[in-house]
Coordinates of C-alpha atoms in Angstrom, one line a residue:
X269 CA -4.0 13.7 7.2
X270 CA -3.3 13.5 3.4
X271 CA -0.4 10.8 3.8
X272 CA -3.5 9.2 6.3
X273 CA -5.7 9.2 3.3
X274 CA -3.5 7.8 1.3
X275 CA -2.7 4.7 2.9
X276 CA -4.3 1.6 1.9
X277 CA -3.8 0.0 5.8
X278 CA -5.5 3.1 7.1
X279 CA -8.5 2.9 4.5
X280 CA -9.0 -0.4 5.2
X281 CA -9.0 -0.5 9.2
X282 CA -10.6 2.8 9.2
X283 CA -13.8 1.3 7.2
X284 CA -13.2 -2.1 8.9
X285 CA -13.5 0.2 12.4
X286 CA -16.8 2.2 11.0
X287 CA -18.3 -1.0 9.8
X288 CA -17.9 -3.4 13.2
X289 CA -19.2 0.4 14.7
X290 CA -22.0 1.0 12.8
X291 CA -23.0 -2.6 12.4
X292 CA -22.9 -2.9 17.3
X293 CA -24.7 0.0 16.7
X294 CA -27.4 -0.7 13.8
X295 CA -27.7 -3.5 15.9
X296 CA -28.6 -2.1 19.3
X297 CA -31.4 0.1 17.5
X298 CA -33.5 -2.8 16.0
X299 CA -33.0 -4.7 19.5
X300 CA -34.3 -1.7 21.1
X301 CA -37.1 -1.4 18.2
X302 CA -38.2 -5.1 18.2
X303 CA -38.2 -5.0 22.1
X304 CA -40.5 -1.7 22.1
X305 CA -42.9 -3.2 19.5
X306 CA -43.3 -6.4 20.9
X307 CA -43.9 -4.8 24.7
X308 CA -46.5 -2.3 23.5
X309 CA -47.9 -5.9 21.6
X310 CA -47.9 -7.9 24.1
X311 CA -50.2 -4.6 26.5
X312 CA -52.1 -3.6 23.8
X313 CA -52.8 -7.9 23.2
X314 CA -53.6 -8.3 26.9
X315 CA -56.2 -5.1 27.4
X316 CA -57.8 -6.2 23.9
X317 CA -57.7 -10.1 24.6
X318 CA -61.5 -10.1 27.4
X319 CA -63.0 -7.0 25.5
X320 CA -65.8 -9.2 25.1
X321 CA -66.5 -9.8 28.5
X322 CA -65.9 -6.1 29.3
X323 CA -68.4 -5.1 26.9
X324 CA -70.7 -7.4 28.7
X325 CA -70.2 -5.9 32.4
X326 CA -69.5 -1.8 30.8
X327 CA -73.1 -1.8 29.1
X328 CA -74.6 -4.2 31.3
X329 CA -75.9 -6.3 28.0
X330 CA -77.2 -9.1 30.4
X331 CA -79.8 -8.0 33.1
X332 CA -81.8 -10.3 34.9
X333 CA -80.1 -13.6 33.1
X334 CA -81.7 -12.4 29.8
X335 CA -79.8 -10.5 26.9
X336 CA -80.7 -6.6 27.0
X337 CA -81.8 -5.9 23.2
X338 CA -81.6 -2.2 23.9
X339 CA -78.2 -2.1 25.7
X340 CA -76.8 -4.1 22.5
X341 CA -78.8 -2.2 20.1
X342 CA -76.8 1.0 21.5
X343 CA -73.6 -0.8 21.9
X344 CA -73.5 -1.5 18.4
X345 CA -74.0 1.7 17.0
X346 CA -72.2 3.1 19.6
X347 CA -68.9 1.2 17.8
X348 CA -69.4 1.3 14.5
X349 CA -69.1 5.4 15.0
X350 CA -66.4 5.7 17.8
X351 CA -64.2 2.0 17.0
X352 CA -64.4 0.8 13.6
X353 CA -61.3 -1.8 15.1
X354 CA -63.8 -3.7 17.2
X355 CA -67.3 -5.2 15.0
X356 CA -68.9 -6.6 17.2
X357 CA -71.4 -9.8 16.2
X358 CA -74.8 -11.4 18.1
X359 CA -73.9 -15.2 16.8
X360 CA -76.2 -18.5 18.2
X361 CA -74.7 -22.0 18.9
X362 CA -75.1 -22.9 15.2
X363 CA -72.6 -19.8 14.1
X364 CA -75.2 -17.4 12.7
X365 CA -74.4 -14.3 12.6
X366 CA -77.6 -12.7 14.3
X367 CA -77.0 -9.0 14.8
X368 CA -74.3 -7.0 14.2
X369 CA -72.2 -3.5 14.4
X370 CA -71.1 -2.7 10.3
X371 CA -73.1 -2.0 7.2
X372 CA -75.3 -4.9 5.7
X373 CA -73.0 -4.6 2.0
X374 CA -70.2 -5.6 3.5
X375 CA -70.7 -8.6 5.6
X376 CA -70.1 -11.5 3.3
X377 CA -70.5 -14.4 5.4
X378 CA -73.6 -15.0 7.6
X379 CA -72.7 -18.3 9.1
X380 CA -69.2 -19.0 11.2
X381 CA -67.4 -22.0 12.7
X382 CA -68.3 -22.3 16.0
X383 CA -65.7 -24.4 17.0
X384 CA -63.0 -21.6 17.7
X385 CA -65.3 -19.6 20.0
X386 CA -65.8 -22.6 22.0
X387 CA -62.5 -23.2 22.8
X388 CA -61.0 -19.8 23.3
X389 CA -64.0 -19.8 26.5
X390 CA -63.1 -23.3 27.5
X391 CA -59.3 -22.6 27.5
X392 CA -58.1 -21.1 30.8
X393 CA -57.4 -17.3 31.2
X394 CA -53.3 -17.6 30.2
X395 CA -51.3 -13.9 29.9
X396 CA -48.9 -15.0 26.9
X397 CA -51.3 -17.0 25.0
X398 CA -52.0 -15.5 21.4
X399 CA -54.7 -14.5 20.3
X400 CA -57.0 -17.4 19.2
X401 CA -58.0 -17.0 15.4
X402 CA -61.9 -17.1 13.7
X403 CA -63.4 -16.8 10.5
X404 CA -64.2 -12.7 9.6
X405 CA -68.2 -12.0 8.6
X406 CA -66.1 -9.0 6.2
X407 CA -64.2 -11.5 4.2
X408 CA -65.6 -14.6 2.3
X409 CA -62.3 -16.9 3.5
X410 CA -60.0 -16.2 6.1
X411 CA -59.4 -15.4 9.8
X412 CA -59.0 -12.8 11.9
X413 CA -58.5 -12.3 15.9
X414 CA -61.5 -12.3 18.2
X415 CA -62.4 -11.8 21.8
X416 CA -65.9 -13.9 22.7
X417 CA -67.9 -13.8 25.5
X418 CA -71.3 -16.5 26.2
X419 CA -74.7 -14.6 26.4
X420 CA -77.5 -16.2 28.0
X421 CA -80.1 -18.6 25.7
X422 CA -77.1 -19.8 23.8
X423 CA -76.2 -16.8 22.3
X424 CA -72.6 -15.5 21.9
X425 CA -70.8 -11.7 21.7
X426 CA -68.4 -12.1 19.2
X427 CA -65.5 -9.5 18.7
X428 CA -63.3 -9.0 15.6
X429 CA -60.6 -7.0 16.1
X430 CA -59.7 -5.0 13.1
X431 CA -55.5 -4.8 13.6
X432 CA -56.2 -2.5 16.6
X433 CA -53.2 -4.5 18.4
X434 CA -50.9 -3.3 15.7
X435 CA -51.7 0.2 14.4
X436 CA -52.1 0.7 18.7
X437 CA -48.7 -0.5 19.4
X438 CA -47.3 1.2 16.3
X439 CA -48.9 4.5 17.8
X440 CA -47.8 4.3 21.0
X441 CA -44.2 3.5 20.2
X442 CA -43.9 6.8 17.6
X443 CA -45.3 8.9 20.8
X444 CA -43.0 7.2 22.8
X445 CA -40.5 10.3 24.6
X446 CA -38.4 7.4 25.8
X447 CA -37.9 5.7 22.2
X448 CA -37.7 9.3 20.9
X449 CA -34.6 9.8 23.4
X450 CA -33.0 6.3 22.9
X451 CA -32.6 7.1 19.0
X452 CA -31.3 10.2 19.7
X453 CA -28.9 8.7 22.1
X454 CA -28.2 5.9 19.8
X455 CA -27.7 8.5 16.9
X456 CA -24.9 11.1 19.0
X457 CA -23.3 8.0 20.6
X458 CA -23.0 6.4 17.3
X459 CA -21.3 9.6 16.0
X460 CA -19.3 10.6 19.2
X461 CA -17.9 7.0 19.3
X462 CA -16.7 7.4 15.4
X463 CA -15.1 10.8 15.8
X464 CA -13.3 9.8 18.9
X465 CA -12.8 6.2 17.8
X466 CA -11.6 7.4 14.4
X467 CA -9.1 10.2 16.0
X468 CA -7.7 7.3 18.3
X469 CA -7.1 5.4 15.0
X470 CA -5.7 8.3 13.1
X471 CA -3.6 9.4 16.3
X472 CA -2.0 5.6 16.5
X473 CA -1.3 4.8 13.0
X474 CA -0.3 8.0 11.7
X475 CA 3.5 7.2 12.4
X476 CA 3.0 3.9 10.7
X477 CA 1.7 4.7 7.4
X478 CA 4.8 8.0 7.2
X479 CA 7.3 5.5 7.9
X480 CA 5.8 3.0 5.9
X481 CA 6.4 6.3 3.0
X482 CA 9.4 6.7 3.9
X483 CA 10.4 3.4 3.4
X484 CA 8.9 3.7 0.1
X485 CA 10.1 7.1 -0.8
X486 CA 13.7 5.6 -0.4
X487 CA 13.2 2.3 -2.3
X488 CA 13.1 4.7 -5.1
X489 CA 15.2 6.8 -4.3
X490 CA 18.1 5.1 -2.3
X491 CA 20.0 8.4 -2.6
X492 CA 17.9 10.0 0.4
X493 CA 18.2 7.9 3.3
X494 CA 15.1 7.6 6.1
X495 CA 16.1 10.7 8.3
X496 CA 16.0 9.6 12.3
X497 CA 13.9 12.0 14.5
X498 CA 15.2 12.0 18.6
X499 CA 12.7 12.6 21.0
X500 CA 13.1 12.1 25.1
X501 CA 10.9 9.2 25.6
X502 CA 10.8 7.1 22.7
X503 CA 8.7 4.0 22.2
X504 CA 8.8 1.3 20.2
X505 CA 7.7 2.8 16.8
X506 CA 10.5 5.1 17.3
X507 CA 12.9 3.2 17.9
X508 CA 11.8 0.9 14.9
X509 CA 12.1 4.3 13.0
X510 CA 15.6 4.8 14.6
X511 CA 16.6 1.1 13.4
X512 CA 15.2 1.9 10.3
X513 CA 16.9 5.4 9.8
X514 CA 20.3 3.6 10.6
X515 CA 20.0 1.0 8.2
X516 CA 19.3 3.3 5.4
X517 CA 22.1 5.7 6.4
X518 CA 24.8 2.3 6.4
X519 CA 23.4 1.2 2.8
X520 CA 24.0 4.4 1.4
X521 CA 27.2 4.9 2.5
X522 CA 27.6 1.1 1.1
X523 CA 26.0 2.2 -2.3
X524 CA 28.0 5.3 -2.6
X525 CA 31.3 3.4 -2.3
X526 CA 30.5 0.4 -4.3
X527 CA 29.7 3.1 -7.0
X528 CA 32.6 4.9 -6.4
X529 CA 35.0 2.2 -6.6
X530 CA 33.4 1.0 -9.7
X531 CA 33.7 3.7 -11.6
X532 CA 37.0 4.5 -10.8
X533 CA 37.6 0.7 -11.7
X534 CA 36.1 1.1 -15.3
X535 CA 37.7 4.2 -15.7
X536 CA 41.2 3.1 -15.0
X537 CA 40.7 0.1 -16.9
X538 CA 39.5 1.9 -19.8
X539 CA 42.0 4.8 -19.8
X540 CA 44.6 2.3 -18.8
X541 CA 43.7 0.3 -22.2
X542 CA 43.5 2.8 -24.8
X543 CA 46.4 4.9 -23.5
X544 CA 48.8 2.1 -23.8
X545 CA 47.6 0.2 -27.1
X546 CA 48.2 3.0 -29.5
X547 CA 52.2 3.1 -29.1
X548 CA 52.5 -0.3 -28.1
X549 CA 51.1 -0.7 -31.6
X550 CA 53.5 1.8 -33.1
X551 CA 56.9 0.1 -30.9
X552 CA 55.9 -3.2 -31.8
X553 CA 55.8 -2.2 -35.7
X554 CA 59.5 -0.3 -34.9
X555 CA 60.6 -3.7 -33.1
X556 CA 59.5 -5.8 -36.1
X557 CA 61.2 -4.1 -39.0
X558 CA 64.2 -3.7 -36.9
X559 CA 64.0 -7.6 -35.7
X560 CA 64.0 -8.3 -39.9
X561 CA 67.6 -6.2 -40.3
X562 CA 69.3 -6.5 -36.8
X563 CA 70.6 -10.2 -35.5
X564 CA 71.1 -8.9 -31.9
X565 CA 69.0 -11.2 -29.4
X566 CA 67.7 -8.3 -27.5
X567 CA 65.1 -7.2 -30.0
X568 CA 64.1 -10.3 -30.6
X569 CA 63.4 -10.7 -26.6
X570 CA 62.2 -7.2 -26.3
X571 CA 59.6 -8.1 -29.3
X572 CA 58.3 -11.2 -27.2
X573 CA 57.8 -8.8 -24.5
X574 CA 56.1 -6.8 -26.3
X575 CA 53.8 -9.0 -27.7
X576 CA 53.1 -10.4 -24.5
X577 CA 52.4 -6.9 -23.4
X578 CA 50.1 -6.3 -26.2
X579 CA 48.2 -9.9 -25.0
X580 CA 47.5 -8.5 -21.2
X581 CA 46.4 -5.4 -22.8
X582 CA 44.0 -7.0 -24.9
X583 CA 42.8 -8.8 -22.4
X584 CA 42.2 -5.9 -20.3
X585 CA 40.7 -4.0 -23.0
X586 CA 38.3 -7.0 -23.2
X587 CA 37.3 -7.2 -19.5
X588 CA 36.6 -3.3 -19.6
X589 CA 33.9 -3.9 -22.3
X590 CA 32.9 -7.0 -20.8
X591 CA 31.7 -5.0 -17.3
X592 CA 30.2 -2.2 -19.4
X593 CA 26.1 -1.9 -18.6
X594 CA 25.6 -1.4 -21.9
X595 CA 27.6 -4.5 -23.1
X596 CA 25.2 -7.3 -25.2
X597 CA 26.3 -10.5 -26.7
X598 CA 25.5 -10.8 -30.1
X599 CA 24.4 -14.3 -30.3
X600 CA 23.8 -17.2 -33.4
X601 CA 22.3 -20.6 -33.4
X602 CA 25.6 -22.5 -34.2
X603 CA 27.0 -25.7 -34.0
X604 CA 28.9 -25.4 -30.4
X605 CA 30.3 -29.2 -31.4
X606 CA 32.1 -27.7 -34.5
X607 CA 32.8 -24.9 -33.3
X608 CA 34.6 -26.4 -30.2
X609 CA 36.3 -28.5 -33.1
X610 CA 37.6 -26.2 -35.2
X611 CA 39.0 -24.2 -32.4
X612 CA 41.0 -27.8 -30.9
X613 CA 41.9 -28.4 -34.6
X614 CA 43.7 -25.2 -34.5
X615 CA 45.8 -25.7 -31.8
X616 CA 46.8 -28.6 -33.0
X617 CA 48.2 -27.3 -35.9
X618 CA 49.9 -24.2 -34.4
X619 CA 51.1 -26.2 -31.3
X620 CA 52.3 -29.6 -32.4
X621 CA 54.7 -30.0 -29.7
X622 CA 52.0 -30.7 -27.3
X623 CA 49.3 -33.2 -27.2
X624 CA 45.5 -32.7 -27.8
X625 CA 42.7 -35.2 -27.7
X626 CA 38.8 -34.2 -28.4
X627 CA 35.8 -35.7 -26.0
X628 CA 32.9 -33.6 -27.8
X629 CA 29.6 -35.0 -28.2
X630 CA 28.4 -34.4 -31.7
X631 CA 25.2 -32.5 -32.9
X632 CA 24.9 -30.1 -29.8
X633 CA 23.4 -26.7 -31.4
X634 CA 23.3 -24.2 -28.7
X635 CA 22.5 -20.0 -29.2
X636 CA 25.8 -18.4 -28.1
X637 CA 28.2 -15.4 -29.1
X638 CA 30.7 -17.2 -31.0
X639 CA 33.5 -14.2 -30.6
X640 CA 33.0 -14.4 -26.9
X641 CA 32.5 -17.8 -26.4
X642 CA 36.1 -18.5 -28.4
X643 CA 37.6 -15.9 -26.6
X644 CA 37.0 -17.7 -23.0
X645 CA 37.9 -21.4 -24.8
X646 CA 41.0 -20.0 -26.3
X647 CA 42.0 -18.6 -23.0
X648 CA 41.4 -22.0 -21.2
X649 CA 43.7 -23.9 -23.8
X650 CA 46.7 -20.8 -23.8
X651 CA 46.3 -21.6 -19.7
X652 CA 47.1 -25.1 -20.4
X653 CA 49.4 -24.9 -23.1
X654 CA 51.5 -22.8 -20.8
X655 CA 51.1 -24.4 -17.1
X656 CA 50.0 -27.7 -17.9
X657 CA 51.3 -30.7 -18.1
X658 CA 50.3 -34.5 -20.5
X659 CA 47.9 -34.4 -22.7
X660 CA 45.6 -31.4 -23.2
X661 CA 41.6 -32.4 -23.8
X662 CA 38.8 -30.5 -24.8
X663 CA 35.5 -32.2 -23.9
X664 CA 31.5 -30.9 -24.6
X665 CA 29.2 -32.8 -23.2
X666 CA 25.2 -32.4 -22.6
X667 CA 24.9 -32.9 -18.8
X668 CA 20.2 -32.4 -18.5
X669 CA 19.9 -29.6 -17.9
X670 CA 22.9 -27.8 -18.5
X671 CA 26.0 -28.3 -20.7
X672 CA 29.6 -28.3 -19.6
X673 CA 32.5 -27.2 -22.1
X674 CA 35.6 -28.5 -19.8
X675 CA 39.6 -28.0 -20.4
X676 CA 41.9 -30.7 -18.8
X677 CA 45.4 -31.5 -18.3
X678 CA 47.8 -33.0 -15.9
X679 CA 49.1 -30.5 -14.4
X680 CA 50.2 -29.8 -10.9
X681 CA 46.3 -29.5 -8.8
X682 CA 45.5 -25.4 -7.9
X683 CA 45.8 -25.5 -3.9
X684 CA 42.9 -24.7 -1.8
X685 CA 44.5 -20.5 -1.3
X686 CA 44.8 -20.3 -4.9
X687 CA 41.0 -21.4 -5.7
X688 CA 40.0 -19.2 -3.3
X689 CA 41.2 -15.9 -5.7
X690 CA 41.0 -18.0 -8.6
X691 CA 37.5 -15.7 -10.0
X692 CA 38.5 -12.7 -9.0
X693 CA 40.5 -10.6 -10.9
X694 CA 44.5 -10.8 -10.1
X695 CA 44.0 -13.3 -8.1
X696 CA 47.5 -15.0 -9.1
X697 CA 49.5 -12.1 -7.8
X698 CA 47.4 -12.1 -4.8
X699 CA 48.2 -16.1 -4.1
X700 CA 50.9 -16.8 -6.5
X701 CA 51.0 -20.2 -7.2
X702 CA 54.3 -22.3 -6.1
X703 CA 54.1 -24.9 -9.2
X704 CA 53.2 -21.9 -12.0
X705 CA 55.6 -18.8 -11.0
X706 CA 55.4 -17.3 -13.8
X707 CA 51.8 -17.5 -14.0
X708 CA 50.2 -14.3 -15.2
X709 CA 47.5 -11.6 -13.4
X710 CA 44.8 -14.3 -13.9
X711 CA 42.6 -11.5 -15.7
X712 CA 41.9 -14.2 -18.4
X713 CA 40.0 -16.5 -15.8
X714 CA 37.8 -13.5 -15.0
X715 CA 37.0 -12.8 -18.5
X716 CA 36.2 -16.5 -19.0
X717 CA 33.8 -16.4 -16.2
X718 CA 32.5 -13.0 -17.1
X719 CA 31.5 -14.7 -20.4
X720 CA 30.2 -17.5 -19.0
X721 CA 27.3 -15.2 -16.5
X722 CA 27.0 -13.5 -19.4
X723 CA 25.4 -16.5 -21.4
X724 CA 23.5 -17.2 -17.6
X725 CA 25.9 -19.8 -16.9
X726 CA 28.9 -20.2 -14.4
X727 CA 32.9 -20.8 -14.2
X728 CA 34.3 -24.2 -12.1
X729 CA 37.5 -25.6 -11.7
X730 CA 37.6 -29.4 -10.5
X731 CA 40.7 -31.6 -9.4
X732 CA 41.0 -35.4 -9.6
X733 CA 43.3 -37.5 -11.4
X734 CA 43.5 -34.9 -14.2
X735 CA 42.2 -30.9 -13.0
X736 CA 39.6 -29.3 -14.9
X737 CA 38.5 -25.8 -15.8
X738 CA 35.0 -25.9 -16.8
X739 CA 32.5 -23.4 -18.2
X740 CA 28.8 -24.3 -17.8
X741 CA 26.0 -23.1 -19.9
X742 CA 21.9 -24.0 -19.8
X743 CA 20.5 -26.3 -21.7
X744 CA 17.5 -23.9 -22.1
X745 CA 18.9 -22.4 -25.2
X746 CA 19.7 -25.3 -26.5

């Protein structure tokens, strides 16, 4: 019931269910109100609508074609004591009020239009007609509902009825047993349908809203996977929790490994790195003070080696920090067009045997680590320095929206095998390469696309006339 309570979907349908509930039943009762009222009305309208002739024929207030003063003497009186609702009035064919049933302060008016009472008698004897509205003696302006009746020598019995219609039918309908039962009725179905329509609702959702927080408990916590609960006869919700359980379990077992080999990646590079720099250091220092005293070839060659060695290291060393978490560039608002000159103009002097020719588009400043950023370049140019073939250019250009720092040469095109590996790590002894056998483990193309996602950009190689290695960047820095 708690996890019930909880869930927003079961609040809101659960109102939503109480509301449309409440609101049929609200409903009903006002129907059944209004209906009661306007039936008691309409009787109470229909016994009150001839009370004048009634009073007429009851007290016999004509006898002999002539208008019995006495009878209408004690029918006034008689009245004003037992129902103040009906005042009765004596009134001529000119609307004066002649006699009447009420005390002499307050009758206001003594004169009435006549008009009314002449057509409520010459209109026909209808069931649902209202009743017809004349002026009220009580009140200096206004109406109020009448009965009339025609006396004999132009005289007229005229009846004001004092809201006897309403207060009546009010009465009637509050001592009404059968009203009194309907509301009770209305009141236990009202709450029988909401505990039974609200245990239905709890009864069928339940399951939802705990899977829905399981599915939530391991979003946070990806380590627990959705346990699967058999039963005999499952339905559809279980077997949606089933599908759901499976899932989990499978990318758990896919987390766990991906972590696993990860770590154990990063820790052999790492241990790998730093076990082997410190006496490659020391043999290389051995091999060089030996190479100034000793003409044999062999140290010479085995120095070479070694600094090769040492290169693959650092390179290694450098893709291990590179895929730490905690790894940030440290960036500056530099001239990437100088910068991408100085490093060319370098090359050119330590390399003259080979050609270089710059394509960079001056005055490009662009927010970038510079140590990185030279690190991916220089790897690009050693790459073609050592496979390529022609002349070696460096290009920058600004390409909206990005900009593209590319490396070409005319060397032999990478086949479609070898591009496939190319951005992975090792990918050369995976798919060596028939025109570059001595090409190396390819863990510098990784670190220059590692650099490049690190500054949001990417790593492409393109083949043409002349074959390309390109690192893009965003222009958004810029």
């Amino acid at each position: 019931m708690t996890i019930f309570l909880k869930s927003a979907l079961a609040r809101r349908y659960s109102l939503l269910f109480i509301m449309v509930f409440s609101i049929m039943g609200f409903t009903y009762l006002a129907i059944s109100l209004f209906g009661s009222h306007y039936y008691l009305k309409q009787v109470q309208t229909q016994v009150h609508q001839h009370i004048a002739d009634t009073l007429v024929q009851d007290h016999h207030l004509v006898e002999q074609g002539r208008v019995n003063q006495d009878a209408l003497a004690t029918t006034f009186k008689r009245y004003m004591l037992l129902n103040p609702y009906l005042e009765i009035y004596l009134v001529n064919r000119n609307g004066q009020v002649l006699q009447y049933s009420a005390d002499d302060k307050k009758i206001l008016r003594r004169h009435i239009e006549m008009t009314p009472l002449l057509t409520a008698l010459s209109a026909p004897s209808d069931a649902g007609r209202p009743f017809p509205m004349g002026d009220d003696p009580r009140k200096a302006t206004g109406q109020a509902p009448f009965s009339v009746a025609a006396l004999p020598d132009g005289l007229f019995l005229y009846v004001i009825i004092r809201n006897s219609v309403e207060q009546e039918a009010n009465r009637q309908l509050q001592e009404s047993l059968l009203l009194e039962l309907s509301a009770w009725s209305f009141l236990v179905s009202l709450l029988v349908g909401l505990i039974f329509g609200g245990g239905v609702f709890w009864h069928l959702t339940r399951r939802l809203v705990a899977l829905s927080q399981s599915v939530e408990h391991f979003k946070d916590h990806p380590e627990q996977p959705i346990q699967a609960q058999s039963k005999p006869h499952p339905d559809d919700l279980d077997r949606l929790q089933t599908t759901l359980a499976d899932m989990s379990q499978q990318l758990h077992r896919t987390l766990t490994q991906l972590e696993d080999t990860d770590r154990q990646r990063r820790f052999m590079i790492s241990s790998l790195s730093h076990d082997l720099r410190t006496p490659l250091t020391n043999l290389l220092g051995y091999m060089e003070q030996a190479s100034q005293t000793t003409q044999e070839a062999y140290l010479e060659i085995a120095y070479e080696n070694g600094l090769k060695l040492k290169h693959y290291l650092d390179q290694l060393f450098d893709f291990a920090k590179l895929e730490l978490e905690s790894f940030q560039l440290r960036r500056q608002s530099l001239s990437l067009s100088e910068f991408c000159f100085d490093i060319l103009q370098h090359y050119q002097h330590t390399t003259p045997e080979r050609t270089f020719k710059a394509d960079i588009q001056p005055g490009l400043l662009y927010e970038f680590d510079p140590n990185r950023l030279e690190s991916a370049i220089r790897n690009l140019l050693d790459n073609a320095v050592k496979y390529g073939q022609g002349t070696i250019t460096l290009s920058l250009k600004a390409q909206a929206p990005e900009l593209e720092i590319a490396v070409r040469d005319q060397g032999e095109p990478l086949d479609e095998a070898f591009q496939t590996y190319l951005n992975h790590p090792f990918a050369h002894q995976a798919a060596p390469h028939p025109h570059r056998p001595n090409a190396g483990s390819g863990l510098g193309l990784q670190i220059v696309k590692t650099i490049a996602e690190k500054h949001g950009g990417r790593f492409e190689y393109r083949s043409g006339i002349a074959h390309s290695f390109v690192i893009i960047l965003p222009r958004e820095n810029d």
